[in-house]
Short mmCIF file of C-alpha atoms in Angstrom, two decimals:
data_model
loop_
_atom_site.label_atom_id
_atom_site.label_comp_id
_atom_site.label_asym_id
_atom_site.label_seq_id
_atom_site.Cartn_x
_atom_site.Cartn_y
_atom_site.Cartn_z
CA MET A 20 1.69 51.52 -88.92
CA SER A 21 1.71 51.22 -85.13
CA ALA A 22 4.87 52.05 -83.29
CA VAL A 23 5.05 48.54 -81.93
CA GLN A 24 5.22 47.14 -85.44
CA GLY A 25 8.45 48.91 -86.22
CA ALA A 26 11.94 47.57 -86.50
CA SER A 27 13.38 45.21 -83.95
CA LEU A 28 16.75 44.65 -82.42
CA PRO A 29 18.89 41.83 -83.82
CA SER A 30 17.70 39.55 -81.02
CA GLY A 31 14.10 39.98 -82.17
CA ARG A 32 12.93 40.03 -78.56
CA VAL A 33 11.64 43.59 -78.06
CA HIS A 34 10.62 45.75 -81.02
CA THR A 35 11.68 49.38 -81.01
CA GLY A 36 8.21 50.80 -80.42
CA GLU A 37 7.64 48.47 -77.49
CA TRP A 38 10.57 49.44 -75.30
CA ARG A 39 8.82 52.09 -73.23
CA ALA A 40 5.80 49.91 -72.47
CA VAL A 41 8.02 46.91 -71.71
CA ALA A 42 10.01 49.07 -69.27
CA PHE A 43 6.76 50.20 -67.60
CA SER A 44 5.55 46.58 -67.43
CA VAL A 45 8.84 45.40 -65.92
CA GLY A 46 8.73 48.23 -63.37
CA TYR A 47 5.10 47.47 -62.55
CA PHE A 48 5.77 43.77 -61.94
CA PHE A 49 8.95 44.58 -59.98
CA CYS A 50 6.98 46.77 -57.57
CA VAL A 51 4.15 44.23 -57.15
CA LEU A 52 6.44 41.27 -56.42
CA THR A 53 8.82 43.27 -54.22
CA ALA A 54 5.84 44.48 -52.19
CA TYR A 55 4.70 40.89 -51.71
CA TYR A 56 8.10 39.39 -50.92
CA VAL A 57 8.94 42.08 -48.38
CA ILE A 58 6.10 40.84 -46.19
CA ARG A 59 5.88 37.18 -47.21
CA PRO A 60 8.50 36.09 -44.62
CA LEU A 61 6.20 37.60 -41.98
CA ARG A 62 3.56 35.10 -43.03
CA ASP A 63 5.99 32.19 -43.20
CA GLN A 64 7.48 32.79 -39.76
CA LEU A 65 3.97 32.85 -38.31
CA SER A 66 3.21 29.55 -40.11
CA GLY A 67 6.44 28.10 -38.79
CA ALA A 68 5.37 29.01 -35.27
CA VAL A 69 2.27 26.81 -35.42
CA GLY A 70 3.33 24.02 -37.84
CA SER A 71 1.73 22.44 -40.91
CA THR A 72 -1.19 20.89 -39.01
CA GLN A 73 -2.81 24.33 -38.96
CA LEU A 74 -2.43 24.89 -42.71
CA PRO A 75 -5.79 23.30 -43.67
CA TRP A 76 -7.56 25.85 -41.43
CA PHE A 77 -5.50 28.68 -42.88
CA TYR A 78 -6.30 27.54 -46.41
CA LEU A 79 -9.98 27.07 -45.63
CA ALA A 80 -10.27 30.62 -44.32
CA THR A 81 -8.36 31.91 -47.38
CA PHE A 82 -10.65 29.99 -49.72
CA ILE A 83 -13.74 31.46 -48.08
CA ALA A 84 -12.28 34.97 -48.37
CA THR A 85 -11.34 34.58 -52.04
CA LEU A 86 -14.65 32.92 -52.85
CA ALA A 87 -16.39 35.97 -51.39
CA LEU A 88 -14.13 38.48 -53.17
CA THR A 89 -14.05 36.85 -56.62
CA PRO A 90 -17.67 37.79 -57.47
CA VAL A 91 -16.94 41.30 -56.17
CA PHE A 92 -14.02 41.63 -58.58
CA SER A 93 -16.13 40.15 -61.39
CA GLY A 94 -18.85 42.68 -60.63
CA LEU A 95 -16.32 45.54 -60.74
CA VAL A 96 -14.98 44.58 -64.18
CA SER A 97 -18.54 44.08 -65.38
CA ARG A 98 -19.51 47.64 -64.50
CA TYR A 99 -16.35 49.74 -64.59
CA PRO A 100 -13.51 50.19 -67.11
CA ARG A 101 -9.99 48.90 -66.54
CA ARG A 102 -8.63 52.35 -65.64
CA VAL A 103 -10.95 52.36 -62.60
CA VAL A 104 -10.78 48.72 -61.50
CA VAL A 105 -7.00 48.24 -61.39
CA PRO A 106 -6.23 51.31 -59.22
CA LEU A 107 -9.18 50.45 -56.98
CA VAL A 108 -7.82 46.96 -56.28
CA TYR A 109 -4.33 48.20 -55.44
CA GLY A 110 -5.65 51.10 -53.38
CA PHE A 111 -7.67 48.66 -51.28
CA PHE A 112 -4.60 46.57 -50.46
CA ILE A 113 -2.50 49.65 -49.64
CA VAL A 114 -5.07 50.69 -47.03
CA CYS A 115 -5.09 47.15 -45.60
CA LEU A 116 -1.29 47.09 -45.28
CA LEU A 117 -1.29 50.28 -43.26
CA ALA A 118 -4.14 49.00 -41.08
CA PHE A 119 -2.14 45.88 -40.16
CA MET A 120 0.79 47.82 -38.70
CA PRO A 121 -0.60 48.24 -35.15
CA LEU A 122 -1.33 44.49 -34.98
CA PHE A 123 2.35 43.64 -35.37
CA GLY A 124 3.43 45.82 -32.45
CA GLU A 125 5.04 44.29 -29.38
CA HIS A 126 1.79 44.64 -27.46
CA GLY A 127 -0.64 44.02 -30.33
CA PRO A 128 -4.23 43.11 -29.53
CA LEU A 129 -4.05 39.64 -31.15
CA SER A 130 -2.26 36.49 -30.03
CA ALA A 131 0.43 35.01 -32.27
CA ARG A 132 -1.95 32.26 -33.42
CA ALA A 133 -4.82 34.66 -34.15
CA LEU A 134 -2.55 37.12 -35.94
CA GLY A 135 -0.99 34.25 -37.88
CA THR A 136 -4.40 33.10 -39.09
CA VAL A 137 -5.62 36.57 -40.04
CA PHE A 138 -2.39 37.62 -41.73
CA PHE A 139 -1.95 34.31 -43.55
CA VAL A 140 -5.43 34.67 -45.03
CA TRP A 141 -4.98 38.31 -45.93
CA ILE A 142 -1.53 38.02 -47.53
CA SER A 143 -2.67 34.99 -49.52
CA VAL A 144 -5.60 36.99 -50.87
CA PHE A 145 -3.26 39.94 -51.45
CA ASN A 146 -0.85 37.83 -53.51
CA LEU A 147 -3.57 36.21 -55.58
CA PHE A 148 -5.39 39.39 -56.52
CA VAL A 149 -2.48 41.77 -57.12
CA VAL A 150 -0.65 39.24 -59.32
CA SER A 151 -3.79 38.08 -61.13
CA VAL A 152 -4.77 41.69 -61.89
CA PHE A 153 -1.26 42.34 -63.19
CA TRP A 154 -1.37 39.45 -65.66
CA SER A 155 -4.95 40.23 -66.70
CA PHE A 156 -3.74 43.74 -67.48
CA MET A 157 -0.79 42.34 -69.46
CA THR A 158 -2.96 40.00 -71.54
CA ASP A 159 -5.27 42.94 -72.22
CA ILE A 160 -2.62 45.22 -73.76
CA TRP A 161 -0.34 42.69 -75.53
CA SER A 162 -1.24 40.35 -78.40
CA GLU A 163 -0.50 36.60 -78.51
CA GLY A 164 2.60 37.08 -80.65
CA GLN A 165 3.90 39.82 -78.38
CA ALA A 166 3.21 37.70 -75.31
CA ARG A 167 5.45 34.86 -76.53
CA ARG A 168 8.27 37.34 -77.12
CA LEU A 169 7.77 39.70 -74.20
CA PHE A 170 6.25 37.84 -71.25
CA PRO A 171 9.54 36.12 -70.29
CA VAL A 172 11.19 39.57 -70.40
CA ILE A 173 8.41 41.16 -68.34
CA ALA A 174 8.51 38.26 -65.88
CA VAL A 175 12.14 39.12 -65.15
CA GLY A 176 10.91 42.32 -63.50
CA GLY A 177 8.83 40.26 -61.10
CA THR A 178 11.67 37.87 -60.39
CA VAL A 179 14.10 40.71 -59.69
CA GLY A 180 11.44 42.11 -57.36
CA SER A 181 11.12 38.73 -55.68
CA LEU A 182 14.87 38.82 -55.11
CA ALA A 183 14.83 42.40 -53.86
CA GLY A 184 11.96 41.71 -51.44
CA PRO A 185 13.72 39.07 -49.30
CA VAL A 186 16.94 41.11 -49.38
CA LEU A 187 15.07 44.18 -48.13
CA THR A 188 13.45 42.10 -45.41
CA ARG A 189 16.77 40.63 -44.26
CA VAL A 190 18.40 44.04 -44.20
CA LEU A 191 15.53 45.92 -42.58
CA VAL A 192 13.95 43.46 -40.12
CA ASP A 193 16.82 43.77 -37.60
CA ARG A 194 16.91 47.57 -37.97
CA ILE A 195 13.28 48.70 -38.12
CA GLY A 196 11.44 45.63 -36.85
CA VAL A 197 8.53 43.73 -38.35
CA ALA A 198 5.64 46.23 -38.45
CA PRO A 199 7.37 48.97 -40.56
CA LEU A 200 7.94 46.41 -43.32
CA LEU A 201 4.22 46.75 -44.06
CA MET A 202 4.69 50.45 -44.83
CA VAL A 203 7.56 49.60 -47.21
CA SER A 204 5.24 47.21 -49.04
CA ALA A 205 2.48 49.84 -49.24
CA GLY A 206 4.89 52.36 -50.76
CA LEU A 207 5.89 49.88 -53.46
CA LEU A 208 2.24 49.25 -54.36
CA GLY A 209 1.77 53.01 -54.67
CA LEU A 210 4.64 53.11 -57.16
CA ALA A 211 3.00 50.24 -59.08
CA LEU A 212 -0.05 52.45 -59.53
CA VAL A 213 2.14 55.02 -61.30
CA PHE A 214 3.19 52.37 -63.82
CA VAL A 215 -0.45 51.32 -64.28
CA THR A 216 -1.29 54.89 -65.30
CA LEU A 217 1.65 55.13 -67.70
CA LEU A 218 0.82 51.80 -69.33
CA GLY A 219 -2.82 52.79 -69.77
CA GLN A 220 -1.76 55.97 -71.55
CA TRP A 221 0.64 54.05 -73.82
CA SER A 222 -1.89 51.35 -74.74
CA ARG A 223 -4.47 53.94 -75.82
CA VAL A 224 -2.01 55.36 -78.36
CA HIS A 225 0.24 52.46 -79.41
CA GLY A 226 -1.27 49.18 -78.14
CA THR A 227 -2.11 46.51 -80.70
CA ARG A 228 -5.60 46.16 -79.17
CA ARG A 229 -6.33 49.91 -79.18
CA HIS A 230 -8.65 49.63 -82.19
CA GLU A 231 -10.84 46.99 -80.54
CA ALA A 232 -14.17 48.51 -79.53
CA SER A 233 -14.02 46.95 -76.06
CA HIS A 234 -10.34 47.76 -75.42
CA GLU A 235 -10.89 49.64 -72.14
CA ALA A 236 -14.63 49.34 -71.72
CA ALA A 237 -16.41 47.58 -68.90
CA ILE A 238 -16.79 43.90 -69.78
CA GLY A 239 -20.43 43.52 -68.79
CA GLY A 240 -22.12 40.32 -67.65
CA GLY A 241 -22.79 39.06 -64.14
CA MET A 242 -20.85 38.70 -60.90
CA LEU A 243 -20.67 34.90 -61.07
CA ASP A 244 -19.45 34.67 -64.67
CA GLY A 245 -15.86 33.88 -63.70
CA LEU A 246 -16.80 30.93 -61.50
CA LYS A 247 -19.22 29.60 -64.14
CA GLN A 248 -16.57 29.77 -66.87
CA ILE A 249 -14.35 27.30 -65.01
CA PHE A 250 -16.98 24.60 -65.46
CA SER A 251 -18.49 25.62 -68.81
CA ASN A 252 -15.43 26.53 -70.89
CA PRO A 253 -13.05 23.65 -71.84
CA PHE A 254 -10.01 25.92 -72.00
CA MET A 255 -10.67 27.37 -68.54
CA ALA A 256 -11.36 23.91 -67.14
CA SER A 257 -8.00 22.67 -68.44
CA MET A 258 -6.20 25.69 -67.02
CA ALA A 259 -7.91 25.13 -63.67
CA LEU A 260 -6.83 21.48 -63.59
CA LEU A 261 -3.27 22.43 -64.53
CA LEU A 262 -3.21 24.91 -61.65
CA LEU A 263 -4.70 22.35 -59.23
CA LEU A 264 -1.95 19.83 -59.93
CA GLY A 265 0.70 22.51 -59.61
CA ASP A 266 -0.93 23.58 -56.36
CA TRP A 267 -0.60 20.05 -55.00
CA ILE A 268 3.14 20.17 -55.60
CA GLY A 269 3.55 23.62 -54.07
CA THR A 270 1.34 22.98 -51.05
CA VAL A 271 2.95 19.65 -50.17
CA ASN A 272 6.46 21.10 -50.50
CA TYR A 273 5.48 24.14 -48.43
CA GLY A 274 4.01 21.96 -45.68
CA LEU A 275 7.15 19.84 -45.49
CA VAL A 276 9.33 22.94 -45.21
CA VAL A 277 7.04 24.48 -42.56
CA ASP A 278 7.51 21.35 -40.44
CA TYR A 279 11.28 21.55 -40.91
CA SER A 280 11.24 25.22 -39.88
CA LYS A 281 9.17 24.47 -36.77
CA ALA A 282 11.50 21.64 -35.74
CA THR A 283 14.74 23.53 -36.42
CA PHE A 284 14.26 27.20 -35.45
CA THR A 285 13.07 28.51 -32.10
CA ASP A 286 12.45 32.24 -32.66
CA ALA A 287 10.62 34.47 -35.15
CA VAL A 288 13.74 36.24 -36.45
CA ALA A 289 15.48 32.94 -37.31
CA ARG A 290 12.39 31.58 -39.04
CA THR A 291 11.96 34.85 -40.94
CA ARG A 292 15.60 34.76 -42.06
CA PHE A 293 15.26 31.13 -43.19
CA ALA A 294 12.07 31.95 -45.14
CA ALA A 295 13.82 34.90 -46.77
CA ASP A 296 16.76 32.64 -47.73
CA LEU A 297 14.37 30.19 -49.39
CA ASP A 298 12.70 32.98 -51.34
CA LEU A 299 16.05 34.39 -52.39
CA MET A 300 17.35 31.05 -53.70
CA THR A 301 14.03 30.27 -55.38
CA ASN A 302 14.03 33.51 -57.25
CA ILE A 303 17.64 33.16 -58.34
CA VAL A 304 16.57 29.90 -60.02
CA ALA A 305 13.55 31.67 -61.56
CA LEU A 306 15.66 34.55 -62.85
CA THR A 307 18.18 32.16 -64.39
CA MET A 308 15.38 30.40 -66.26
CA GLN A 309 13.80 33.66 -67.41
CA VAL A 310 17.08 35.00 -68.77
CA LEU A 311 18.69 31.89 -70.24
CA ILE A 312 16.00 29.31 -71.06
CA THR A 313 12.39 30.49 -71.16
CA PRO A 314 12.67 33.36 -73.71
CA TRP A 315 14.30 31.13 -76.28
CA LEU A 316 12.11 28.09 -75.60
CA LEU A 317 8.80 29.97 -75.44
CA SER A 318 9.34 32.10 -78.54
CA ARG A 319 10.66 29.24 -80.68
CA ARG A 320 8.98 26.11 -79.37
CA GLY A 321 5.90 27.46 -77.63
CA ALA A 322 4.31 27.01 -74.21
CA ALA A 323 3.99 23.22 -74.56
CA SER A 324 7.75 22.69 -74.55
CA VAL A 325 8.26 25.03 -71.59
CA ILE A 326 5.69 23.19 -69.48
CA GLY A 327 7.13 19.83 -70.55
CA VAL A 328 10.66 20.73 -69.41
CA TRP A 329 9.34 21.98 -66.06
CA SER A 330 7.45 18.73 -65.54
CA VAL A 331 10.45 16.47 -66.21
CA VAL A 332 12.82 18.39 -63.91
CA THR A 333 10.25 18.67 -61.11
CA VAL A 334 9.51 14.94 -61.24
CA ALA A 335 13.25 14.26 -60.94
CA PHE A 336 13.73 16.38 -57.80
CA LEU A 337 10.59 15.08 -56.11
CA THR A 338 11.79 11.54 -56.77
CA LEU A 339 15.12 12.47 -55.17
CA THR A 340 13.30 13.72 -52.06
CA ALA A 341 11.32 10.48 -51.89
CA MET A 342 14.52 8.43 -52.02
CA VAL A 343 16.67 10.10 -49.33
CA ALA A 344 16.76 8.45 -45.93
CA ASP A 345 16.39 11.71 -43.96
CA ALA A 346 14.72 14.56 -45.84
CA HIS A 347 15.59 16.98 -42.99
CA ALA A 348 19.32 16.29 -43.15
CA PRO A 349 21.49 18.69 -45.19
CA LEU A 350 21.56 17.43 -48.75
CA THR A 351 25.33 17.97 -48.81
CA GLU A 352 25.62 15.12 -46.28
CA VAL A 353 23.37 12.79 -48.25
CA PHE A 354 24.93 13.39 -51.67
CA PRO A 355 28.63 14.34 -51.56
CA ALA A 356 28.51 15.25 -55.26
CA TYR A 357 25.92 17.90 -54.43
CA GLY A 358 28.27 19.30 -51.79
CA ALA A 359 31.05 19.54 -54.37
CA LEU A 360 28.70 21.41 -56.71
CA ILE A 361 27.69 23.83 -53.95
CA ALA A 362 31.36 24.53 -53.22
CA MET A 363 31.74 25.91 -56.77
CA LEU A 364 29.16 28.66 -56.14
CA PRO A 365 29.92 32.13 -54.71
CA ALA A 366 30.71 31.97 -50.99
CA GLY A 367 27.50 33.66 -49.81
CA MET A 368 25.26 31.44 -51.91
CA ALA A 369 27.18 28.31 -50.92
CA ALA A 370 26.86 29.18 -47.23
CA THR A 371 23.10 29.57 -47.63
CA LEU A 372 22.53 26.36 -49.59
CA ALA A 373 24.91 24.04 -47.74
CA PRO A 374 22.75 23.47 -44.62
CA MET A 375 19.46 23.17 -46.54
CA PRO A 376 17.74 19.75 -46.46
CA ALA A 377 16.22 17.88 -49.40
CA VAL A 378 12.73 19.24 -48.70
CA ALA A 379 13.99 22.82 -48.92
CA ILE A 380 16.06 22.23 -52.08
CA THR A 381 13.06 20.60 -53.77
CA LEU A 382 10.89 23.57 -52.81
CA VAL A 383 13.47 25.97 -54.24
CA ILE A 384 13.76 24.08 -57.55
CA SER A 385 10.06 23.38 -58.08
CA ARG A 386 9.01 26.92 -57.19
CA GLY A 387 11.85 28.47 -59.16
CA LEU A 388 10.94 26.55 -62.32
CA ALA A 389 7.24 27.30 -61.82
CA TYR A 390 7.93 31.02 -61.53
CA GLY A 391 10.59 31.14 -64.23
CA MET A 392 9.08 28.80 -66.81
CA VAL A 393 5.46 27.78 -66.23
CA ASN A 394 4.05 31.19 -65.28
CA PRO A 395 5.15 33.07 -68.45
CA ALA A 396 4.07 30.11 -70.62
CA ARG A 397 0.71 29.82 -68.88
CA GLU A 398 -0.01 33.55 -69.05
CA SER A 399 0.85 33.65 -72.76
CA LEU A 400 -1.98 31.19 -73.43
CA PHE A 401 -4.58 33.64 -72.07
CA THR A 402 -3.78 36.31 -74.68
CA SER A 403 -5.74 34.29 -77.24
CA ALA A 404 -8.80 33.98 -74.99
CA ALA A 405 -11.85 36.23 -75.06
CA ARG A 406 -11.60 39.34 -72.87
CA THR A 407 -14.24 38.11 -70.44
CA LEU A 408 -12.12 34.97 -69.90
CA ARG A 409 -8.97 37.02 -69.46
CA TYR A 410 -10.47 39.03 -66.62
CA LYS A 411 -13.28 36.96 -65.10
CA GLY A 412 -12.46 33.31 -65.72
CA LYS A 413 -8.73 33.79 -65.22
CA ASN A 414 -9.24 35.70 -61.99
CA ALA A 415 -11.60 33.01 -60.69
CA VAL A 416 -9.02 30.30 -61.47
CA ASP A 417 -6.13 32.29 -59.99
CA THR A 418 -7.96 33.15 -56.77
CA ALA A 419 -10.98 31.13 -55.60
CA PHE A 420 -10.16 27.90 -57.45
CA TRP A 421 -6.51 28.07 -56.40
CA ARG A 422 -7.48 28.42 -52.75
CA PHE A 423 -10.03 25.63 -53.14
CA GLY A 424 -7.05 23.55 -54.25
CA ASP A 425 -5.08 24.64 -51.18
CA VAL A 426 -7.87 23.47 -48.86
CA THR A 427 -8.29 20.18 -50.70
CA VAL A 428 -4.57 19.44 -50.85
CA ALA A 429 -3.77 20.46 -47.26
CA THR A 430 -6.69 18.43 -45.90
CA THR A 431 -5.68 15.43 -47.99
CA VAL A 432 -2.09 15.69 -46.79
CA VAL A 433 -3.18 15.76 -43.13
CA ALA A 434 -5.37 12.70 -43.77
CA LEU A 435 -2.52 10.85 -45.48
CA ARG A 436 -0.16 11.66 -42.62
CA SER A 437 -2.71 10.40 -40.11
CA VAL A 438 -2.54 6.96 -41.75
CA GLY A 439 1.25 6.89 -41.79
CA VAL A 440 2.23 8.42 -45.12
CA GLY A 441 5.55 10.18 -44.63
CA VAL A 442 7.80 12.49 -46.60
CA ALA A 443 8.72 9.82 -49.14
CA GLY A 444 5.10 8.96 -49.89
CA LEU A 445 4.03 12.59 -50.21
CA ALA A 446 6.96 13.36 -52.49
CA GLY A 447 6.13 10.35 -54.65
CA ILE A 448 2.50 11.45 -55.03
CA SER A 449 3.71 14.95 -55.90
CA ALA A 450 5.98 13.50 -58.59
CA ALA A 451 2.92 11.83 -60.14
CA ALA A 452 1.07 15.17 -59.97
CA ALA A 453 3.96 16.89 -61.76
CA ALA A 454 3.87 14.28 -64.51
CA GLY A 455 0.10 14.72 -64.91
CA ALA A 456 0.43 18.50 -65.00
CA GLY A 457 3.03 18.18 -67.74
CA VAL A 458 0.69 16.09 -69.89
CA ILE A 459 -2.28 18.43 -69.41
CA GLY A 460 -0.20 21.57 -69.95
CA TRP A 461 1.34 20.14 -73.11
CA ARG A 462 -2.07 19.22 -74.55
CA VAL A 463 -3.80 22.53 -73.83
CA ALA A 464 -0.82 24.52 -75.13
CA ARG A 465 -0.75 22.51 -78.35
CA TRP A 466 -4.51 23.02 -78.73
CA VAL A 467 -4.12 26.80 -78.38
CA GLN A 468 -1.21 26.76 -80.83
CA ARG A 469 -3.25 24.86 -83.45
CA ASN A 470 -6.21 27.22 -83.02
CA ASN A 471 -3.98 30.28 -83.42
CA ALA A 472 -2.40 28.81 -86.55
CA ALA A 473 -5.85 28.09 -88.01
CA GLU A 474 -6.99 31.65 -87.31
CA ARG A 475 -3.90 33.06 -88.99
CA ARG A 476 -4.58 30.93 -92.07
CA GLU A 477 -8.17 32.16 -92.19
CA THR A 478 -6.98 35.76 -91.87
CA THR A 479 -4.48 35.25 -94.71
CA ARG A 480 -7.16 33.80 -96.99
CA ALA A 481 -9.50 36.70 -96.20
#
């Protein structure tokens, strides 16, 4: 009997033989997300400097970059085993981080606008690939049953990292400046590689997929397989549409907050601090969900219920944003009851939340629930997919298709604003997108659940 099939703790969450690998997975995700969130405020303050009207161009350039890199990644996993591909991807981004440092100097060779464009594109690609590779790795070493139990636990590591990242940035940016933050991020990615090695060693001895002939082998196939699977495989098409609707919500909310930041703050440090505050509050919401709600709901009721709850709450907050008279005014002034609720929180958190407007609060809630609820539920669905879908199709959805959605949404938003659609209208459309995403997510999750149940019955009969 495998070690991971041994006894479990009374909670039934992590089995005794899984603890070491879960700890490695949590540490791995912590390092990846901390590395990203340390430097994400750098991107956001640059975006705040130019405003949301430039976002379509940023997203277009990011889409082109990811569209070019997705076949490269697909070609790598076709020809090389996992133990080669994963370190190669992270090593590439470590080198890039170090190469960016001179550009952020006081007398860097690029203008603020040019650096903003280049860095926005690069960090967006960075986030997509390092996180997508992480979850592809997770779905490759854990089974579907383990994923429902363990992915909310593993996701906590990422959320703690996403809390640590903004805190590190706030503490360090005034002391060491902007450029050295890139070195901090590179060091964290290097530590992530250590966890990759440890997890690979564990999975070869104890992993539930270790007896599969293709467990660590190169996947084979062609460079364009991932992009083709989005259009040819019904499951991948549904997952792509679910992501596109979620992307609408995130992109619209981000654009509204970028405009607020541009109108409110006049210097890079203030914008960076505001962006770090948003990330900190968002990830507190995500961590709360991952600890108190998602583990119970996902393991007992499945991914469909998790996605359904996210959809209902997100629709409610977007509707609130559409209804307020001034979405840039502090929400405490618009709704006194909200101010009373804020006053009950710890002093530091209350001081951060009190001046935030409706657009910022909606961003915090929608992102926090997406990170804390939808992401673990969505990733658990991929454990039942074929390995080529887990690496190629999933990566294509999480990178090139996502950035295609960014371009489409940002361009559509600019067009809507040009004909007079304001914050209320955009929030209302986003509420409809959240409702649609809930329906699609519920249906695809129920379909996967029925297929898994049918396969278990067939296995029992055999």
